[in-house]
Short mmCIF file of C-alpha atoms in Angstrom, two decimals:
data_model
loop_
_atom_site.label_atom_id
_atom_site.label_comp_id
_atom_site.label_asym_id
_atom_site.label_seq_id
_atom_site.Cartn_x
_atom_site.Cartn_y
_atom_site.Cartn_z
CA UNK A 1 56.35 -73.49 24.04
CA UNK A 2 54.30 -70.82 22.33
CA UNK A 3 52.62 -70.05 25.64
CA UNK A 4 55.89 -69.46 27.52
CA UNK A 5 56.24 -65.78 26.44
CA UNK A 6 52.71 -65.12 27.73
CA UNK A 7 53.49 -66.96 30.96
CA UNK A 8 56.73 -64.98 31.35
CA UNK A 9 54.89 -61.71 30.75
CA UNK A 10 52.22 -62.62 33.31
CA UNK A 11 54.69 -63.56 36.07
CA UNK A 12 56.83 -60.49 35.33
CA UNK A 13 53.78 -58.28 35.82
CA UNK A 14 53.61 -59.61 39.40
CA UNK A 15 57.23 -58.72 40.20
CA UNK A 16 58.75 -55.54 41.57
CA UNK A 17 61.56 -53.76 39.73
CA UNK A 18 64.31 -55.23 42.00
CA UNK A 19 62.93 -58.74 41.41
CA UNK A 20 63.14 -58.28 37.63
CA UNK A 21 66.77 -57.14 37.88
CA UNK A 22 67.76 -59.89 40.30
CA UNK A 23 70.74 -62.10 39.40
CA UNK A 24 70.50 -65.05 39.02
CA UNK A 25 67.21 -64.81 37.21
CA UNK A 26 64.17 -65.99 39.11
CA UNK A 27 61.07 -67.06 37.25
CA UNK A 28 58.50 -67.03 40.04
CA UNK A 29 57.68 -63.74 41.82
CA UNK A 30 58.18 -63.46 45.58
CA UNK A 31 54.45 -62.89 46.04
CA UNK A 32 51.96 -64.36 43.55
CA UNK A 33 49.25 -62.07 44.86
CA UNK A 34 51.18 -58.86 44.16
CA UNK A 35 48.79 -56.70 42.10
CA UNK A 36 50.41 -53.37 42.89
CA UNK A 37 51.71 -53.02 39.31
CA UNK A 38 48.18 -53.25 37.95
CA UNK A 39 46.92 -50.58 40.33
CA UNK A 40 49.89 -48.38 39.42
CA UNK A 41 49.07 -48.69 35.71
CA UNK A 42 45.65 -47.11 36.26
CA UNK A 43 47.17 -44.44 38.50
CA UNK A 44 49.77 -43.43 35.94
CA UNK A 45 47.43 -43.19 32.96
CA UNK A 46 43.70 -43.33 32.11
CA UNK A 47 44.14 -46.86 30.78
CA UNK A 48 40.44 -47.64 30.79
CA UNK A 49 39.91 -44.65 28.49
CA UNK A 50 42.63 -45.95 26.17
CA UNK A 51 40.95 -49.34 26.03
CA UNK A 52 37.56 -47.74 25.39
CA UNK A 53 39.02 -45.73 22.51
CA UNK A 54 40.56 -48.87 21.03
CA UNK A 55 37.30 -50.79 21.44
CA UNK A 56 35.32 -48.06 19.66
CA UNK A 57 37.77 -47.77 16.78
CA UNK A 58 38.24 -51.54 16.36
CA UNK A 59 34.48 -52.21 16.51
CA UNK A 60 33.63 -49.55 13.93
CA UNK A 61 36.36 -50.80 11.58
CA UNK A 62 35.34 -54.45 11.98
CA UNK A 63 31.63 -53.85 11.37
CA UNK A 64 32.23 -51.45 8.47
CA UNK A 65 34.67 -53.85 6.82
CA UNK A 66 32.21 -56.72 7.22
CA UNK A 67 29.33 -54.81 5.61
CA UNK A 68 31.37 -53.44 2.70
CA UNK A 69 33.26 -56.67 2.09
CA UNK A 70 30.08 -58.77 2.09
CA UNK A 71 28.36 -56.50 -0.41
CA UNK A 72 31.47 -56.26 -2.59
CA UNK A 73 32.00 -60.02 -2.54
CA UNK A 74 28.37 -60.63 -3.52
CA UNK A 75 28.58 -58.04 -6.31
CA UNK A 76 31.78 -59.55 -7.70
CA UNK A 77 30.13 -62.96 -7.78
CA UNK A 78 26.77 -61.94 -9.24
CA UNK A 79 27.59 -59.17 -11.71
CA UNK A 80 29.29 -60.29 -14.89
CA UNK A 81 31.13 -57.69 -16.95
CA UNK A 82 34.23 -57.66 -19.19
CA UNK A 83 37.40 -57.57 -17.14
CA UNK A 84 35.75 -58.64 -13.87
CA UNK A 85 38.56 -61.02 -12.96
CA UNK A 86 41.18 -58.41 -13.80
CA UNK A 87 39.31 -55.91 -11.64
CA UNK A 88 39.30 -58.37 -8.75
CA UNK A 89 43.03 -59.02 -9.18
CA UNK A 90 43.63 -55.26 -9.12
CA UNK A 91 41.78 -55.05 -5.81
CA UNK A 92 43.84 -57.90 -4.36
CA UNK A 93 47.04 -56.25 -5.65
CA UNK A 94 46.39 -53.35 -3.25
CA UNK A 95 47.46 -55.74 -0.48
CA UNK A 96 51.01 -55.48 -1.84
CA UNK A 97 51.11 -51.69 -1.39
CA UNK A 98 52.81 -50.79 1.92
CA UNK A 99 50.61 -48.61 4.10
CA UNK A 100 53.59 -46.37 4.85
CA UNK A 101 53.75 -45.34 1.19
CA UNK A 102 50.33 -43.65 1.33
CA UNK A 103 50.52 -42.13 4.81
CA UNK A 104 51.39 -38.59 3.65
CA UNK A 105 48.48 -38.12 1.18
CA UNK A 106 46.15 -39.91 3.60
CA UNK A 107 47.14 -37.60 6.44
CA UNK A 108 46.64 -34.56 4.17
CA UNK A 109 43.16 -35.78 3.23
CA UNK A 110 42.18 -36.46 6.86
CA UNK A 111 43.55 -33.07 7.92
CA UNK A 112 41.56 -31.20 5.25
CA UNK A 113 38.39 -32.90 6.46
CA UNK A 114 39.13 -31.81 10.04
CA UNK A 115 39.31 -35.37 11.31
CA UNK A 116 42.66 -35.12 13.09
CA UNK A 117 42.40 -36.32 16.69
CA UNK A 118 38.93 -37.81 16.20
CA UNK A 119 37.53 -41.34 16.11
CA UNK A 120 36.71 -41.02 12.42
CA UNK A 121 40.24 -39.86 11.70
CA UNK A 122 41.67 -42.92 13.41
CA UNK A 123 39.32 -45.40 11.76
CA UNK A 124 39.20 -43.79 8.28
CA UNK A 125 41.85 -46.01 6.60
CA UNK A 126 40.18 -49.18 7.93
CA UNK A 127 36.54 -48.61 7.00
CA UNK A 128 37.11 -50.78 3.92
CA UNK A 129 39.26 -53.90 3.99
CA UNK A 130 40.83 -55.27 0.82
CA UNK A 131 41.56 -58.50 2.65
CA UNK A 132 37.90 -58.62 3.68
CA UNK A 133 36.74 -58.24 0.08
CA UNK A 134 39.02 -61.08 -0.96
CA UNK A 135 37.90 -63.30 1.92
CA UNK A 136 34.18 -62.74 1.42
CA UNK A 137 34.34 -63.05 -2.35
CA UNK A 138 36.11 -66.39 -2.08
CA UNK A 139 33.63 -67.61 0.55
CA UNK A 140 30.63 -66.53 -1.54
CA UNK A 141 32.12 -68.21 -4.63
CA UNK A 142 31.86 -71.57 -2.81
CA UNK A 143 28.06 -71.32 -2.57
CA UNK A 144 26.44 -73.56 -5.24
CA UNK A 145 24.57 -71.75 -7.99
CA UNK A 146 21.61 -74.06 -7.43
CA UNK A 147 20.79 -72.27 -4.16
CA UNK A 148 20.69 -68.89 -5.86
CA UNK A 149 18.76 -70.19 -8.89
CA UNK A 150 16.18 -71.81 -6.60
CA UNK A 151 15.73 -68.53 -4.75
CA UNK A 152 15.21 -66.68 -8.03
CA UNK A 153 12.60 -69.22 -9.13
CA UNK A 154 10.77 -68.57 -5.86
CA UNK A 155 10.68 -64.87 -6.75
CA UNK A 156 13.41 -63.56 -4.43
CA UNK A 157 15.02 -60.24 -5.29
CA UNK A 158 18.80 -59.90 -5.35
CA UNK A 159 18.73 -58.14 -1.99
CA UNK A 160 16.65 -60.90 -0.44
CA UNK A 161 19.00 -63.51 -1.90
CA UNK A 162 21.89 -61.67 -0.28
CA UNK A 163 20.32 -61.61 3.18
CA UNK A 164 18.52 -64.97 3.21
CA UNK A 165 20.78 -67.18 1.09
CA UNK A 166 24.27 -65.71 0.88
CA UNK A 167 24.88 -64.39 4.39
CA UNK A 168 23.60 -67.50 6.25
CA UNK A 169 25.94 -69.61 4.10
CA UNK A 170 29.10 -67.60 4.89
CA UNK A 171 28.69 -67.06 8.64
CA UNK A 172 32.06 -68.68 9.48
CA UNK A 173 33.84 -66.32 7.08
CA UNK A 174 31.96 -63.35 8.55
CA UNK A 175 32.96 -64.32 12.08
CA UNK A 176 36.56 -64.78 10.97
CA UNK A 177 36.66 -61.36 9.33
CA UNK A 178 35.16 -59.69 12.41
CA UNK A 179 37.74 -61.24 14.72
CA UNK A 180 40.72 -60.53 12.46
CA UNK A 181 39.75 -56.92 11.76
CA UNK A 182 39.06 -56.24 15.43
CA UNK A 183 42.47 -57.60 16.41
CA UNK A 184 44.28 -55.75 13.62
CA UNK A 185 42.80 -52.44 14.66
CA UNK A 186 43.20 -53.14 18.38
CA UNK A 187 46.93 -53.69 17.84
CA UNK A 188 47.43 -50.81 15.39
CA UNK A 189 50.12 -48.30 16.43
CA UNK A 190 51.53 -46.55 13.37
CA UNK A 191 48.47 -44.63 12.14
CA UNK A 192 47.17 -43.62 15.61
CA UNK A 193 50.67 -42.38 16.44
CA UNK A 194 50.40 -39.97 13.50
CA UNK A 195 46.80 -38.81 13.76
CA UNK A 196 46.29 -38.56 17.55
CA UNK A 197 47.41 -35.46 19.45
CA UNK A 198 45.49 -35.39 22.74
CA UNK A 199 45.84 -37.78 25.66
CA UNK A 200 42.09 -38.43 25.83
CA UNK A 201 42.06 -39.85 22.29
CA UNK A 202 44.97 -42.24 22.74
CA UNK A 203 44.39 -45.89 21.97
CA UNK A 204 45.78 -48.73 24.05
CA UNK A 205 48.94 -49.19 21.95
CA UNK A 206 49.90 -45.55 22.51
CA UNK A 207 49.15 -46.04 26.20
CA UNK A 208 51.74 -48.82 26.31
CA UNK A 209 54.35 -46.54 24.75
CA UNK A 210 53.88 -44.20 27.72
CA UNK A 211 55.58 -46.73 30.02
CA UNK A 212 58.85 -46.50 28.06
CA UNK A 213 61.29 -43.64 27.65
CA UNK A 214 64.71 -42.98 26.21
CA UNK A 215 66.66 -44.01 29.29
CA UNK A 216 64.61 -46.56 31.21
CA UNK A 217 61.76 -49.01 30.71
CA UNK A 218 59.58 -49.89 33.68
CA UNK A 219 59.16 -53.53 32.78
CA UNK A 220 56.99 -54.33 35.79
CA UNK A 221 54.43 -51.69 34.79
CA UNK A 222 54.80 -52.32 31.07
CA UNK A 223 54.10 -56.04 31.38
CA UNK A 224 51.12 -55.38 33.64
CA UNK A 225 49.72 -52.94 31.06
CA UNK A 226 50.32 -55.44 28.26
CA UNK A 227 48.48 -58.18 30.17
CA UNK A 228 45.50 -55.83 30.50
CA UNK A 229 45.66 -54.79 26.85
CA UNK A 230 45.72 -58.31 25.38
CA UNK A 231 42.64 -59.53 27.23
CA UNK A 232 40.25 -58.60 24.36
CA UNK A 233 42.57 -60.32 21.86
CA UNK A 234 42.81 -63.44 24.01
CA UNK A 235 39.03 -63.56 24.29
CA UNK A 236 38.88 -63.88 20.50
CA UNK A 237 40.55 -67.28 20.83
CA UNK A 238 38.64 -68.45 23.89
CA UNK A 239 36.39 -71.54 23.71
CA UNK A 240 33.39 -69.26 24.13
CA UNK A 241 34.41 -67.23 21.08
CA UNK A 242 35.00 -70.41 19.08
CA UNK A 243 31.55 -71.65 20.04
CA UNK A 244 30.03 -68.31 18.99
CA UNK A 245 31.73 -68.63 15.62
CA UNK A 246 30.36 -72.15 15.10
CA UNK A 247 26.90 -71.03 16.18
CA UNK A 248 27.01 -68.30 13.57
#
């Protein structure tokens, strides 16, 4: 049953506006090969540009979060200092702070740096992931100390231990973080809605908003645009992606 909404969205994207409003409701479209809605989506808006913008922002955020979270997780495991656990709990507690509560000071900071309507302005809040730090720290904690002690006996530096012992042991967690962060940023609407002004910098979620207005929603075009926009997210759950994660 969880696939029915996706099926309904797909078949609706193949219908014309009169077919969608037809009573009684008809599930199947009159013509399964009707792709006119998809062509109209690209005529109405530069949707490929929106998807490119989303891909750039989501990729930068995912890679940055992975690098920072891996280093932070390794540091929290290796470095012992008074109050380390309390410090880690304070980091995790940030997850309970609603993003909306810090939007105003964050926007002021981004504006002062001249990053409004830029890629860096869009991705700035997501360069570091608190969830990623938590995930990587917990994954690294599961690595037996014997592996690290053996590497030290062999003369490995801390940096070499990180790259040759730690990272190969937490590849599943790294792949998980990459996929989750990419999807989170791909689907983000609130922050881009605030920081983006020009049409050329719009991300895909803002592009979808363009197919709705105060008085009427073009469901045939909106569903076609949504089908296009979720393809990268669906690929994250494809068998190929799952195989890539296991191979990592």
